[in-house]
Structures are given as structure tokens and as C-alpha cells.
PDB file of C-alpha atoms and ligand atoms in Angstrom:
ATOM      1  CA  MET A   1     -30.788 -62.878 -51.857  1.00 87.00           C
ATOM      2  CA  LYS A   2     -29.350 -62.499 -49.037  1.00 92.00           C
ATOM      3  CA  THR A   3     -25.661 -64.038 -48.500  1.00 93.00           C
ATOM      4  CA  ASP A   4     -24.087 -66.714 -46.602  1.00 93.00           C
ATOM      5  CA  ALA A   5     -22.472 -66.124 -44.110  1.00 94.00           C
ATOM      6  CA  PHE A   6     -18.819 -68.538 -44.280  1.00 93.00           C
ATOM      7  CA  LYS A   7     -18.772 -66.911 -47.835  1.00 93.00           C
ATOM      8  CA  PHE A   8     -18.850 -63.380 -46.098  1.00 91.00           C
ATOM      9  CA  PHE A   9     -16.634 -64.639 -43.672  1.00 91.00           C
ATOM     10  CA  ASN A  10     -14.146 -66.003 -45.867  1.00 92.00           C
ATOM     11  CA  LYS A  11     -12.980 -62.725 -46.740  1.00 88.00           C
ATOM     12  CA  GLU A  12     -10.225 -61.036 -46.062  1.00 77.00           C
ATOM     13  CA  TYR A  13     -10.766 -58.159 -43.508  1.00 74.00           C
ATOM     14  CA  SER A  14     -13.704 -60.771 -41.504  1.00 77.00           C
ATOM     15  CA  ILE A  15      -9.659 -63.448 -41.361  1.00 85.00           C
ATOM     16  CA  ASP A  16      -7.910 -60.438 -39.517  1.00 82.00           C
ATOM     17  CA  GLU A  17     -10.254 -59.232 -37.424  1.00 84.00           C
ATOM     18  CA  TYR A  18     -11.583 -62.602 -35.653  1.00 88.00           C
ATOM     19  CA  THR A  19      -7.602 -63.021 -34.927  1.00 86.00           C
ATOM     20  CA  GLU A  20      -7.316 -59.149 -33.016  1.00 86.00           C
ATOM     21  CA  LEU A  21     -10.468 -59.779 -31.430  1.00 88.00           C
ATOM     22  CA  TYR A  22      -9.080 -61.950 -28.553  1.00 89.00           C
ATOM     23  CA  LYS A  23      -6.187 -60.200 -28.572  1.00 83.00           C
ATOM     24  CA  LYS A  24      -5.480 -57.719 -25.312  1.00 79.00           C
ATOM     25  CA  ILE A  25      -8.818 -55.600 -23.980  1.00 84.00           C
ATOM     26  CA  ARG A  26      -8.256 -52.333 -25.853  1.00 89.00           C
ATOM     27  CA  LEU A  27     -11.610 -50.020 -25.740  1.00 93.00           C
ATOM     28  CA  ASP A  28      -9.807 -47.253 -28.096  1.00 91.00           C
ATOM     29  CA  ILE A  29      -9.571 -50.411 -30.942  1.00 91.00           C
ATOM     30  CA  ARG A  30     -12.576 -52.273 -30.360  1.00 92.00           C
ATOM     31  CA  TYR A  31     -15.431 -52.562 -27.770  1.00 95.00           C
ATOM     32  CA  PRO A  32     -14.872 -56.128 -26.916  1.00 96.00           C
ATOM     33  CA  ALA A  33     -17.508 -58.286 -26.329  1.00 96.00           C
ATOM     34  CA  ASN A  34     -16.012 -61.544 -27.888  1.00 96.00           C
ATOM     35  CA  VAL A  35     -13.974 -61.452 -25.393  1.00 96.00           C
ATOM     36  CA  LYS A  36     -16.433 -61.901 -22.331  1.00 97.00           C
ATOM     37  CA  ARG A  37     -18.510 -63.601 -24.785  1.00 98.00           C
ATOM     38  CA  LEU A  38     -15.692 -66.419 -24.969  1.00 98.00           C
ATOM     39  CA  GLU A  39     -15.568 -65.800 -20.102  1.00 97.00           C
ATOM     40  CA  ILE A  40     -19.358 -66.742 -20.009  1.00 98.00           C
ATOM     41  CA  PHE A  41     -18.224 -69.770 -22.231  1.00 98.00           C
ATOM     42  CA  ILE A  42     -15.218 -70.370 -20.893  1.00 98.00           C
ATOM     43  CA  ASN A  43     -17.437 -70.389 -16.853  1.00 98.00           C
ATOM     44  CA  LEU A  44     -19.578 -72.941 -18.359  1.00 98.00           C
ATOM     45  CA  LEU A  45     -17.077 -75.019 -19.301  1.00 98.00           C
ATOM     46  CA  LYS A  46     -15.000 -75.047 -16.042  1.00 98.00           C
ATOM     47  CA  LYS A  47     -18.823 -76.027 -14.119  1.00 98.00           C
ATOM     48  CA  HIS A  48     -20.042 -78.327 -16.588  1.00 98.00           C
ATOM     49  CA  LYS A  49     -16.032 -80.429 -17.034  1.00 98.00           C
ATOM     50  CA  PRO A  50     -17.000 -82.015 -20.067  1.00 98.00           C
ATOM     51  CA  LYS A  51     -14.249 -84.331 -21.449  1.00 98.00           C
ATOM     52  CA  LYS A  52     -14.599 -83.489 -25.144  1.00 98.00           C
ATOM     53  CA  ILE A  53     -15.202 -80.191 -26.366  1.00 98.00           C
ATOM     54  CA  ILE A  54     -16.113 -79.503 -30.224  1.00 98.00           C
ATOM     55  CA  ASP A  55     -16.195 -75.412 -31.690  1.00 98.00           C
ATOM     56  CA  ALA A  56     -19.038 -75.131 -34.037  1.00 98.00           C
ATOM     57  CA  GLY A  57     -17.930 -72.772 -36.704  1.00 98.00           C
ATOM     58  CA  CYS A  58     -15.173 -71.669 -34.923  1.00 98.00           C
ATOM     59  CA  GLY A  59     -13.738 -69.105 -37.208  1.00 97.00           C
ATOM     60  CA  ALA A  60      -9.853 -67.870 -36.439  1.00 96.00           C
ATOM     61  CA  GLY A  61      -9.725 -70.327 -33.279  1.00 97.00           C
ATOM     62  CA  MET A  62      -8.608 -68.439 -31.394  1.00 97.00           C
ATOM     63  CA  PRO A  63     -11.589 -68.969 -29.105  1.00 98.00           C
ATOM     64  CA  LEU A  64     -10.672 -72.472 -29.634  1.00 98.00           C
ATOM     65  CA  ILE A  65      -6.541 -72.008 -28.655  1.00 98.00           C
ATOM     66  CA  GLN A  66      -7.891 -70.853 -24.967  1.00 98.00           C
ATOM     67  CA  ILE A  67      -9.887 -72.907 -24.170  1.00 98.00           C
ATOM     68  CA  LYS A  68      -7.211 -75.906 -25.182  1.00 98.00           C
ATOM     69  CA  LYS A  69      -4.424 -73.768 -23.258  1.00 98.00           C
ATOM     70  CA  LYS A  70      -7.114 -74.447 -20.357  1.00 98.00           C
ATOM     71  CA  GLY A  71      -7.043 -78.493 -20.439  1.00 98.00           C
ATOM     72  CA  PHE A  72      -9.625 -79.355 -22.543  1.00 98.00           C
ATOM     73  CA  ASN A  73      -9.809 -81.355 -24.891  1.00 98.00           C
ATOM     74  CA  ILE A  74     -11.477 -79.390 -28.067  1.00 98.00           C
ATOM     75  CA  TYR A  75     -11.568 -79.370 -32.143  1.00 98.00           C
ATOM     76  CA  GLY A  76     -12.913 -77.490 -34.345  1.00 98.00           C
ATOM     77  CA  TYR A  77     -14.687 -76.872 -37.914  1.00 98.00           C
ATOM     78  CA  ASP A  78     -15.540 -73.954 -40.135  1.00 98.00           C
ATOM     79  CA  LYS A  79     -17.381 -73.411 -43.260  1.00 97.00           C
ATOM     80  CA  ALA A  80     -14.729 -70.338 -44.761  1.00 97.00           C
ATOM     81  CA  LYS A  81     -11.295 -72.129 -46.304  1.00 96.00           C
ATOM     82  CA  ASN A  82     -10.072 -68.904 -45.246  1.00 95.00           C
ATOM     83  CA  MET A  83     -11.056 -69.069 -41.731  1.00 96.00           C
ATOM     84  CA  VAL A  84      -9.512 -72.663 -41.633  1.00 97.00           C
ATOM     85  CA  LEU A  85      -6.134 -71.646 -42.678  1.00 96.00           C
ATOM     86  CA  GLU A  86      -5.895 -69.073 -40.855  1.00 96.00           C
ATOM     87  CA  ALA A  87      -6.953 -71.185 -37.888  1.00 97.00           C
ATOM     88  CA  GLN A  88      -4.181 -73.329 -38.762  1.00 97.00           C
ATOM     89  CA  GLN A  89      -1.782 -70.795 -39.100  1.00 97.00           C
ATOM     90  CA  ASN A  90      -2.817 -69.571 -35.023  1.00 97.00           C
ATOM     91  CA  LEU A  91      -2.465 -73.412 -33.940  1.00 98.00           C
ATOM     92  CA  LYS A  92       0.379 -73.045 -35.347  1.00 98.00           C
ATOM     93  CA  LYS A  93       1.683 -69.807 -33.645  1.00 97.00           C
ATOM     94  CA  ASN A  94       0.487 -71.226 -30.043  1.00 97.00           C
ATOM     95  CA  LYS A  95       2.560 -74.712 -30.945  1.00 98.00           C
ATOM     96  CA  LEU A  96      -0.481 -76.426 -30.805  1.00 98.00           C
ATOM     97  CA  SER A  97      -1.515 -79.254 -33.703  1.00 98.00           C
ATOM     98  CA  THR A  98      -3.359 -78.066 -36.980  1.00 98.00           C
ATOM     99  CA  ASP A  99      -5.394 -80.819 -37.221  1.00 98.00           C
ATOM    100  CA  LEU A 100      -7.711 -79.646 -34.342  1.00 98.00           C
ATOM    101  CA  ILE A 101      -9.391 -77.920 -37.109  1.00 98.00           C
ATOM    102  CA  PHE A 102     -10.728 -78.854 -39.548  1.00 98.00           C
ATOM    103  CA  TYR A 103     -12.949 -78.293 -42.546  1.00 98.00           C
ATOM    104  CA  ASP A 104     -16.571 -78.911 -42.477  1.00 98.00           C
ATOM    105  CA  ASP A 105     -20.375 -77.392 -42.003  1.00 98.00           C
ATOM    106  CA  PHE A 106     -22.580 -77.496 -38.922  1.00 98.00           C
ATOM    107  CA  GLU A 107     -25.693 -77.049 -41.243  1.00 97.00           C
ATOM    108  CA  LYS A 108     -24.801 -81.024 -41.796  1.00 94.00           C
ATOM    109  CA  PRO A 109     -21.801 -81.788 -40.008  1.00 96.00           C
ATOM    110  CA  LYS A 110     -19.982 -84.848 -41.577  1.00 96.00           C
ATOM    111  CA  LYS A 111     -16.743 -85.570 -39.854  1.00 97.00           C
ATOM    112  CA  ILE A 112     -18.488 -85.412 -36.498  1.00 97.00           C
ATOM    113  CA  LYS A 113     -20.548 -89.452 -35.380  1.00 97.00           C
ATOM    114  CA  ASP A 114     -24.124 -89.633 -34.141  1.00 98.00           C
ATOM    115  CA  ASN A 115     -23.628 -89.163 -30.164  1.00 97.00           C
ATOM    116  CA  SER A 116     -19.823 -88.521 -29.981  1.00 98.00           C
ATOM    117  CA  MET A 117     -19.665 -85.818 -28.433  1.00 98.00           C
ATOM    118  CA  ASP A 118     -19.545 -84.181 -24.648  1.00 98.00           C
ATOM    119  CA  CYS A 119     -20.093 -81.021 -25.342  1.00 98.00           C
ATOM    120  CA  ILE A 120     -20.192 -78.349 -28.587  1.00 98.00           C
ATOM    121  CA  LEU A 121     -20.302 -74.232 -28.944  1.00 98.00           C
ATOM    122  CA  GLY A 122     -20.959 -72.221 -31.175  1.00 98.00           C
ATOM    123  CA  MET A 123     -20.117 -69.237 -30.612  1.00 98.00           C
ATOM    124  CA  GLY A 124     -21.358 -66.216 -32.991  1.00 97.00           C
ATOM    125  CA  ALA A 125     -21.856 -69.376 -34.986  1.00 98.00           C
ATOM    126  CA  PHE A 126     -25.349 -71.113 -34.938  1.00 98.00           C
ATOM    127  CA  PHE A 127     -27.457 -67.736 -35.975  1.00 98.00           C
ATOM    128  CA  TYR A 128     -25.945 -67.388 -39.527  1.00 97.00           C
ATOM    129  CA  THR A 129     -27.959 -70.318 -41.142  1.00 96.00           C
ATOM    130  CA  ARG A 130     -30.835 -70.113 -42.997  1.00 93.00           C
ATOM    131  CA  ASN A 131     -31.990 -73.500 -41.221  1.00 96.00           C
ATOM    132  CA  PHE A 132     -32.214 -72.611 -37.002  1.00 98.00           C
ATOM    133  CA  LYS A 133     -34.570 -75.524 -36.370  1.00 98.00           C
ATOM    134  CA  LYS A 134     -32.371 -77.981 -38.492  1.00 97.00           C
ATOM    135  CA  THR A 135     -28.785 -76.592 -37.204  1.00 98.00           C
ATOM    136  CA  ILE A 136     -29.741 -77.242 -33.798  1.00 98.00           C
ATOM    137  CA  LEU A 137     -31.505 -80.236 -34.378  1.00 98.00           C
ATOM    138  CA  ASN A 138     -28.181 -82.100 -36.233  1.00 98.00           C
ATOM    139  CA  GLN A 139     -25.761 -80.996 -32.798  1.00 98.00           C
ATOM    140  CA  LYS A 140     -28.307 -82.753 -30.765  1.00 98.00           C
ATOM    141  CA  SER A 141     -26.971 -85.904 -32.841  1.00 98.00           C
ATOM    142  CA  LYS A 142     -23.666 -85.360 -32.437  1.00 98.00           C
ATOM    143  CA  LEU A 143     -23.854 -84.797 -28.558  1.00 98.00           C
ATOM    144  CA  LYS A 144     -24.090 -88.166 -26.044  1.00 98.00           C
ATOM    145  CA  LYS A 145     -27.134 -88.228 -24.456  1.00 95.00           C
ATOM    146  CA  ASN A 146     -26.915 -85.409 -21.651  1.00 97.00           C
ATOM    147  CA  GLY A 147     -24.626 -83.297 -23.963  1.00 98.00           C
ATOM    148  CA  ARG A 148     -23.893 -80.023 -23.432  1.00 98.00           C
ATOM    149  CA  LEU A 149     -25.059 -77.488 -26.327  1.00 98.00           C
ATOM    150  CA  ILE A 150     -23.615 -74.144 -25.530  1.00 98.00           C
ATOM    151  CA  PHE A 151     -23.840 -71.497 -28.172  1.00 98.00           C
ATOM    152  CA  SER A 152     -24.474 -67.560 -28.593  1.00 98.00           C
ATOM    153  CA  LEU A 153     -27.370 -65.816 -29.819  1.00 98.00           C
ATOM    154  CA  ARG A 154     -28.533 -62.180 -30.840  1.00 98.00           C
ATOM    155  CA  ASN A 155     -31.167 -60.789 -28.872  1.00 98.00           C
ATOM    156  CA  ARG A 156     -34.795 -59.514 -31.014  1.00 98.00           C
ATOM    157  CA  LEU A 157     -35.466 -57.708 -27.420  1.00 98.00           C
ATOM    158  CA  PHE A 158     -32.987 -55.290 -27.455  1.00 98.00           C
ATOM    159  CA  ASP A 159     -34.816 -53.986 -30.695  1.00 97.00           C
ATOM    160  CA  VAL A 160     -36.863 -52.140 -27.990  1.00 97.00           C
ATOM    161  CA  ALA A 161     -33.431 -50.676 -25.902  1.00 97.00           C
ATOM    162  CA  THR A 162     -32.322 -49.116 -29.103  1.00 95.00           C
ATOM    163  CA  LEU A 163     -34.472 -46.304 -30.085  1.00 94.00           C
ATOM    164  CA  ASN A 164     -34.119 -46.742 -34.158  1.00 93.00           C
ATOM    165  CA  ASN A 165     -35.111 -48.250 -36.878  1.00 92.00           C
ATOM    166  CA  TYR A 166     -34.949 -51.426 -35.403  1.00 95.00           C
ATOM    167  CA  THR A 167     -37.436 -50.492 -32.907  1.00 96.00           C
ATOM    168  CA  LYS A 168     -39.859 -49.229 -35.683  1.00 95.00           C
ATOM    169  CA  ASN A 169     -40.014 -52.012 -37.325  1.00 94.00           C
ATOM    170  CA  PHE A 170     -40.274 -53.897 -34.199  1.00 96.00           C
ATOM    171  CA  LEU A 171     -43.310 -52.681 -32.420  1.00 96.00           C
ATOM    172  CA  ASP A 172     -44.581 -52.215 -35.579  1.00 96.00           C
ATOM    173  CA  LYS A 173     -44.563 -55.892 -35.710  1.00 96.00           C
ATOM    174  CA  ILE A 174     -46.204 -56.532 -32.219  1.00 97.00           C
ATOM    175  CA  TYR A 175     -48.717 -53.929 -32.242  1.00 97.00           C
ATOM    176  CA  GLU A 176     -49.884 -55.108 -35.506  1.00 97.00           C
ATOM    177  CA  VAL A 177     -49.592 -51.416 -36.834  1.00 96.00           C
ATOM    178  CA  LYS A 178     -50.718 -53.080 -40.427  1.00 95.00           C
ATOM    179  CA  TYR A 179     -54.056 -53.611 -39.168  1.00 97.00           C
ATOM    180  CA  LEU A 180     -54.813 -49.910 -37.759  1.00 96.00           C
ATOM    181  CA  LYS A 181     -57.269 -47.868 -39.148  1.00 97.00           C
ATOM    182  CA  LYS A 182     -55.816 -45.168 -40.979  1.00 96.00           C
ATOM    183  CA  GLU A 183     -55.845 -41.990 -38.487  1.00 97.00           C
ATOM    184  CA  TRP A 184     -54.551 -44.112 -35.606  1.00 97.00           C
ATOM    185  CA  LYS A 185     -52.080 -45.630 -38.077  1.00 96.00           C
ATOM    186  CA  LYS A 186     -51.562 -41.725 -38.716  1.00 96.00           C
ATOM    187  CA  LYS A 187     -50.765 -41.124 -34.769  1.00 96.00           C
ATOM    188  CA  TYR A 188     -48.760 -43.747 -34.602  1.00 96.00           C
ATOM    189  CA  GLU A 189     -46.243 -42.815 -37.090  1.00 94.00           C
ATOM    190  CA  ASN A 190     -45.969 -39.647 -35.642  1.00 94.00           C
ATOM    191  CA  LEU A 191     -45.381 -41.454 -32.252  1.00 92.00           C
ATOM    192  CA  THR A 192     -42.134 -43.372 -33.520  1.00 90.00           C
ATOM    193  CA  LYS A 193     -41.406 -40.909 -36.626  1.00 88.00           C
ATOM    194  CA  ASN A 194     -37.967 -39.454 -34.630  1.00 85.00           C
ATOM    195  CA  PHE A 195     -36.751 -42.704 -33.700  1.00 85.00           C
ATOM    196  CA  SER A 196     -32.763 -42.257 -35.011  1.00 74.00           C
ATOM    197  CA  ASP A 197     -31.742 -44.344 -38.111  1.00 79.00           C
ATOM    198  CA  ARG A 198     -28.762 -46.003 -38.871  1.00 80.00           C
ATOM    199  CA  LYS A 199     -27.849 -45.351 -42.360  1.00 77.00           C
ATOM    200  CA  LYS A 200     -26.713 -42.489 -41.112  1.00 76.00           C
ATOM    201  CA  TYR A 201     -24.394 -43.565 -39.446  1.00 73.00           C
ATOM    202  CA  LYS A 202     -21.457 -45.285 -41.605  1.00 71.00           C
ATOM    203  CA  LEU A 203     -20.742 -48.529 -38.927  1.00 74.00           C
ATOM    204  CA  LYS A 204     -22.448 -51.060 -40.636  1.00 82.00           C
ATOM    205  CA  ASN A 205     -23.885 -54.196 -38.997  1.00 88.00           C
ATOM    206  CA  ILE A 206     -24.112 -57.977 -39.956  1.00 89.00           C
ATOM    207  CA  ASP A 207     -27.902 -56.972 -41.365  1.00 90.00           C
ATOM    208  CA  GLU A 208     -26.534 -54.345 -43.309  1.00 88.00           C
ATOM    209  CA  GLU A 209     -24.284 -56.235 -44.957  1.00 88.00           C
ATOM    210  CA  GLY A 210     -27.003 -58.163 -46.822  1.00 90.00           C
ATOM    211  CA  VAL A 211     -25.870 -61.250 -44.141  1.00 92.00           C
ATOM    212  CA  VAL A 212     -28.355 -64.843 -43.489  1.00 92.00           C
ATOM    213  CA  SER A 213     -28.899 -63.790 -39.706  1.00 95.00           C
ATOM    214  CA  LEU A 214     -31.320 -64.402 -37.487  1.00 96.00           C
ATOM    215  CA  VAL A 215     -32.720 -63.189 -33.783  1.00 97.00           C
ATOM    216  CA  HIS A 216     -34.000 -64.854 -30.451  1.00 98.00           C
ATOM    217  CA  ASN A 217     -36.181 -64.534 -28.360  1.00 98.00           C
ATOM    218  CA  PRO A 218     -34.234 -65.013 -25.174  1.00 98.00           C
ATOM    219  CA  LEU A 219     -38.375 -64.789 -23.254  1.00 98.00           C
ATOM    220  CA  THR A 220     -38.913 -67.953 -25.510  1.00 98.00           C
ATOM    221  CA  ILE A 221     -36.074 -69.667 -26.470  1.00 98.00           C
ATOM    222  CA  THR A 222     -36.370 -71.928 -22.923  1.00 98.00           C
ATOM    223  CA  ASN A 223     -39.996 -73.256 -24.853  1.00 98.00           C
ATOM    224  CA  GLU A 224     -38.679 -73.317 -28.444  1.00 98.00           C
ATOM    225  CA  MET A 225     -35.033 -75.655 -27.671  1.00 98.00           C
ATOM    226  CA  LEU A 226     -36.773 -78.007 -25.258  1.00 98.00           C
ATOM    227  CA  GLU A 227     -39.034 -78.896 -28.459  1.00 98.00           C
ATOM    228  CA  LEU A 228     -36.344 -79.436 -30.160  1.00 98.00           C
ATOM    229  CA  GLY A 229     -35.741 -82.070 -26.850  1.00 98.00           C
ATOM    230  CA  LEU A 230     -32.392 -79.567 -25.376  1.00 98.00           C
ATOM    231  CA  LYS A 231     -33.231 -78.423 -21.530  1.00 98.00           C
ATOM    232  CA  CYS A 232     -32.612 -74.754 -21.690  1.00 98.00           C
ATOM    233  CA  GLU A 233     -30.761 -74.160 -18.155  1.00 98.00           C
ATOM    234  CA  GLY A 234     -29.111 -70.952 -17.626  1.00 98.00           C
ATOM    235  CA  ILE A 235     -29.528 -67.817 -20.188  1.00 98.00           C
ATOM    236  CA  TYR A 236     -26.431 -65.333 -19.867  1.00 98.00           C
ATOM    237  CA  PHE A 237     -26.153 -61.272 -21.305  1.00 98.00           C
ATOM    238  CA  TYR A 238     -23.335 -60.124 -23.174  1.00 98.00           C
ATOM    239  CA  HIS A 239     -22.551 -57.166 -24.757  1.00 98.00           C
ATOM    240  CA  TYR A 240     -24.591 -54.775 -23.112  1.00 98.00           C
ATOM    241  CA  HIS A 241     -25.383 -51.116 -24.381  1.00 98.00           C
ATOM    242  CA  PRO A 242     -25.758 -48.590 -21.181  1.00 97.00           C
ATOM    243  CA  LEU A 243     -27.785 -46.371 -24.305  1.00 97.00           C
ATOM    244  CA  PRO A 244     -29.096 -46.865 -27.340  1.00 94.00           C
ATOM    245  CA  PRO A 245     -26.476 -47.501 -29.923  1.00 92.00           C
ATOM    246  CA  VAL A 246     -26.678 -43.490 -31.779  1.00 90.00           C
ATOM    247  CA  PHE A 247     -25.015 -42.423 -28.265  1.00 93.00           C
ATOM    248  CA  GLU A 248     -21.481 -44.249 -29.278  1.00 92.00           C
ATOM    249  CA  ASN A 249     -21.234 -42.429 -32.292  1.00 89.00           C
ATOM    250  CA  PHE A 250     -20.957 -39.084 -30.109  1.00 92.00           C
ATOM    251  CA  ASP A 251     -17.888 -40.664 -27.546  1.00 95.00           C
ATOM    252  CA  GLN A 252     -17.058 -43.566 -28.281  1.00 95.00           C
ATOM    253  CA  LEU A 253     -14.781 -43.603 -25.902  1.00 97.00           C
ATOM    254  CA  TYR A 254     -16.896 -43.214 -22.695  1.00 98.00           C
ATOM    255  CA  PHE A 255     -19.888 -44.963 -25.211  1.00 97.00           C
ATOM    256  CA  ARG A 256     -17.588 -48.378 -24.376  1.00 97.00           C
ATOM    257  CA  LYS A 257     -16.313 -47.571 -20.764  1.00 97.00           C
ATOM    258  CA  ILE A 258     -19.985 -47.349 -18.932  1.00 98.00           C
ATOM    259  CA  SER A 259     -20.961 -50.217 -21.593  1.00 98.00           C
ATOM    260  CA  TRP A 260     -17.879 -52.932 -20.277  1.00 97.00           C
ATOM    261  CA  LYS A 261     -18.428 -51.269 -16.015  1.00 97.00           C
ATOM    262  CA  MET A 262     -22.094 -52.567 -16.979  1.00 98.00           C
ATOM    263  CA  GLU A 263     -21.045 -56.190 -18.289  1.00 98.00           C
ATOM    264  CA  ASN A 264     -22.951 -58.645 -16.184  1.00 98.00           C
ATOM    265  CA  PRO A 265     -24.761 -61.991 -17.361  1.00 98.00           C
ATOM    266  CA  THR A 266     -27.164 -62.773 -15.443  1.00 98.00           C
ATOM    267  CA  ASP A 267     -28.786 -58.824 -15.010  1.00 98.00           C
ATOM    268  CA  TRP A 268     -32.283 -58.618 -15.586  1.00 98.00           C
ATOM    269  CA  ARG A 269     -31.860 -55.632 -18.097  1.00 98.00           C
ATOM    270  CA  GLY A 270     -29.410 -57.528 -20.319  1.00 98.00           C
ATOM    271  CA  PHE A 271     -33.401 -58.693 -21.458  1.00 98.00           C
ATOM    272  CA  LEU A 272     -33.312 -55.283 -23.394  1.00 98.00           C
ATOM    273  CA  LEU A 273     -30.111 -53.846 -23.132  1.00 98.00           C
ATOM    274  CA  ALA A 274     -28.054 -56.793 -24.279  1.00 98.00           C
ATOM    275  CA  SER A 275     -27.375 -57.160 -27.343  1.00 98.00           C
ATOM    276  CA  GLY A 276     -26.084 -60.159 -27.201  1.00 98.00           C
ATOM    277  CA  PHE A 277     -26.876 -63.888 -25.322  1.00 98.00           C
ATOM    278  CA  VAL A 278     -25.469 -67.217 -24.314  1.00 98.00           C
ATOM    279  CA  VAL A 279     -27.911 -70.466 -23.857  1.00 98.00           C
ATOM    280  CA  ASP A 280     -26.503 -73.318 -22.081  1.00 98.00           C
ATOM    281  CA  CYS A 281     -29.138 -76.373 -22.976  1.00 98.00           C
ATOM    282  CA  LYS A 282     -28.229 -80.083 -21.681  1.00 98.00           C
ATOM    283  CA  LYS A 283     -29.678 -83.087 -24.510  1.00 98.00           C
ATOM    284  CA  ILE A 284     -32.432 -84.632 -22.648  1.00 94.00           C
TER     285      ILE A 284
HETATM  286  C1  SAM B   1     -18.752 -64.336 -36.105  1.00 96.74           C
HETATM  287  S1  SAM B   1     -18.006 -65.611 -36.267  1.00 96.74           S
HETATM  288  C2  SAM B   1     -17.307 -66.333 -35.159  1.00 96.74           C
HETATM  289  C3  SAM B   1     -15.910 -67.205 -35.736  1.00 96.74           C
HETATM  290  C4  SAM B   1     -15.469 -67.623 -33.697  1.00 96.74           C
HETATM  291  N1  SAM B   1     -16.531 -68.975 -33.095  1.00 96.74           N
HETATM  292  C5  SAM B   1     -15.697 -66.657 -32.564  1.00 96.74           C
HETATM  293  O1  SAM B   1     -16.046 -66.103 -31.641  1.00 96.74           O
HETATM  294  O2  SAM B   1     -14.347 -65.990 -33.020  1.00 96.74           O
HETATM  295  C6  SAM B   1     -18.921 -66.786 -37.435  1.00 96.74           C
HETATM  296  C7  SAM B   1     -18.696 -68.114 -37.963  1.00 96.74           C
HETATM  297  O3  SAM B   1     -18.848 -68.954 -38.900  1.00 96.74           O
HETATM  298  C8  SAM B   1     -18.909 -69.720 -39.863  1.00 96.74           C
HETATM  299  N2  SAM B   1     -20.226 -70.166 -40.120  1.00 96.74           N
HETATM  300  C9  SAM B   1     -20.696 -69.343 -40.692  1.00 96.74           C
HETATM  301  N3  SAM B   1     -21.710 -70.718 -41.084  1.00 96.74           N
HETATM  302  C10 SAM B   1     -21.218 -71.636 -40.712  1.00 96.74           C
HETATM  303  C11 SAM B   1     -21.282 -72.902 -41.525  1.00 96.74           C
HETATM  304  N4  SAM B   1     -22.795 -73.543 -42.461  1.00 96.74           N
HETATM  305  N5  SAM B   1     -20.725 -74.250 -41.155  1.00 96.74           N
HETATM  306  C12 SAM B   1     -19.395 -73.641 -40.231  1.00 96.74           C
HETATM  307  N6  SAM B   1     -19.166 -72.904 -40.523  1.00 96.74           N
HETATM  308  C13 SAM B   1     -20.064 -71.746 -40.450  1.00 96.74           C
HETATM  309  C14 SAM B   1     -17.864 -68.583 -40.336  1.00 96.74           C
HETATM  310  O4  SAM B   1     -17.285 -69.026 -41.822  1.00 96.74           O
HETATM  311  C15 SAM B   1     -17.685 -67.802 -39.478  1.00 96.74           C
HETATM  312  O5  SAM B   1     -15.920 -68.204 -38.790  1.00 96.74           O
END
């Protein structure tokens, strides 16, 4: 049984990490994918100018603080109690009211009135759910008509370009390898056997940590959202990989430098080379 994300993020090392992530860009320390993501969100907020914003799954509150400092009226919540405590410390350090961040659950938010919000943000949040559809519908019910739901997702198509065990799983599914006749299955296995196995390297991702987390297809997300009563008006890519991720093990700094140069939210290569994307939707 997989671990609920809020339990995973309640741990001490996640909490420190989520305060540190947004400090100075230092490619030698970490890849600033979240900084890029936040830039995309801030640009969309500047474009839409919503009056009242909620940051669902706000973590340690650093993105919320930056958005608040730009003059937006924003509140946030998280289900990990330690994240809420850390966020409140971060608010204090920035001389902001600790009431801006509270405890709630994006799978069934209790403290937000229906039809009351102009904008809901989910930065690295809504894919950490066991029931994506229900989570999105619950956000929609909190939005006013024409309100915006802006959230990030993990890119399922990125699996094609990673040339590792994720690629193998992805291709096995789309080629329906399990139904192939025996000799062809063998030929196919021969073709794909040299894809690198992430397990050989020490950095673990959220799947390998056994945390509940979903991936989505940027080619089908617009229709998926429409079925839920949300019109998707833009898709923006971030966390580009200029080569399969295994190359990061060979020269991490160089890999990060060329990745950072490549970041461009509207480059079509993002469909395959970016591990994340932001969806900008309107309640219809
Ligand atoms: C990857 S972190 C992102 C934090 C923050 N949005 C950021 O961008 O820095 C995901 C956050 O979602 C929170 N979370 C997970 N499930 C949740 C739920 N059902 N309701 C509210 N928050 C949740 C976690 O506790 C964690 O703080």
C-alpha cells in the first residue's frame, strides 16, 4: 500500500527542503525546477489578476509568501501539520500574519466556502491524490464562475524520452506487449533490454519512495478538464531534460546548466522533455 503524500511531506527533511527550495538559485546545490514553476504561476497571476486566491497544498509557504509580496490577496492550506507549522514560522520571519496559512485537505476542503474564490493554485499538489477527479471537482466547487484553477502535473509523455525503466513500462503499455505472440515479444524485449534501470542510481524519486502520485498526459488534459467543467486555456512546461536523466549521474552541474538554458514553458519539446507542466483552466 502506497503512503499518503501528506504523511510523506510531514517528515522533517521534506519540511526543511521546502523552505530551502526557493532560496537563491544555486545549480551546484539543486536544480531549481520549483523556482521555474513558481515563475510560470506568477506570470499567470499577473495576466489574470484574480482578487482572492487559495494555494492548496501550500507546503512550507515560500511560494505563497512571494505571491503575497507581489500584492496578491492569497491564503493557503496544507494537510501536513508540520508543513503548516513551518509555513507559519516562514510567515512570521517575513512579518506576515500566521492566519494566512491553515490546516485543510484538498481532497475535501472544509474551510473554504463554495463559489467564493477567484483563483485556486495547486503547485506540485493535486497529483498527490488517490482520487484526481474528485479533487479537481472539489476545487471547482470552491471557485466563482470564470474563476481560475491553475495547477501543475507530472508529464506522462516524459517517460518516452527518459530511456529507462519508465520508458519500458510506457512502451509496454502502448504497444500492448502482453498480447504479442511469443517470438515477437522476445524480439521486442531484445530491443528494449538496454534501457537503463533507475534502481542502479542512488537518487530516489517520489515513486521509488512509495508515495501516492499520479502522472498525466498533456495531449489529453484539455478534454479531461472539459469533462469536469473546466476550460483549459494554456499548458506550460517546466523542468526540461536535455538528455535522458541518467546523464545527470555523469556530470550533474553540466547537466543542470544545459537544462536551465533550455527552460521555455511554450517550447513544443516540453511535451517530451519536460517532467512537469502547468495547466491554466477557467470554470465554465
Ligand atoms: C510537493 S509539496 C509542494 C508544496 C508547495 N505547494 C510548493 O510548491 O512548495 C506537496 C504538498 O502537498 C501537501 N498535500 C498532500 N496531500 C494533501 C491534501 N490532501 N490536502 C492538502 N495538502 C496536501 C503536502 O503535505 C505537501 O506539503
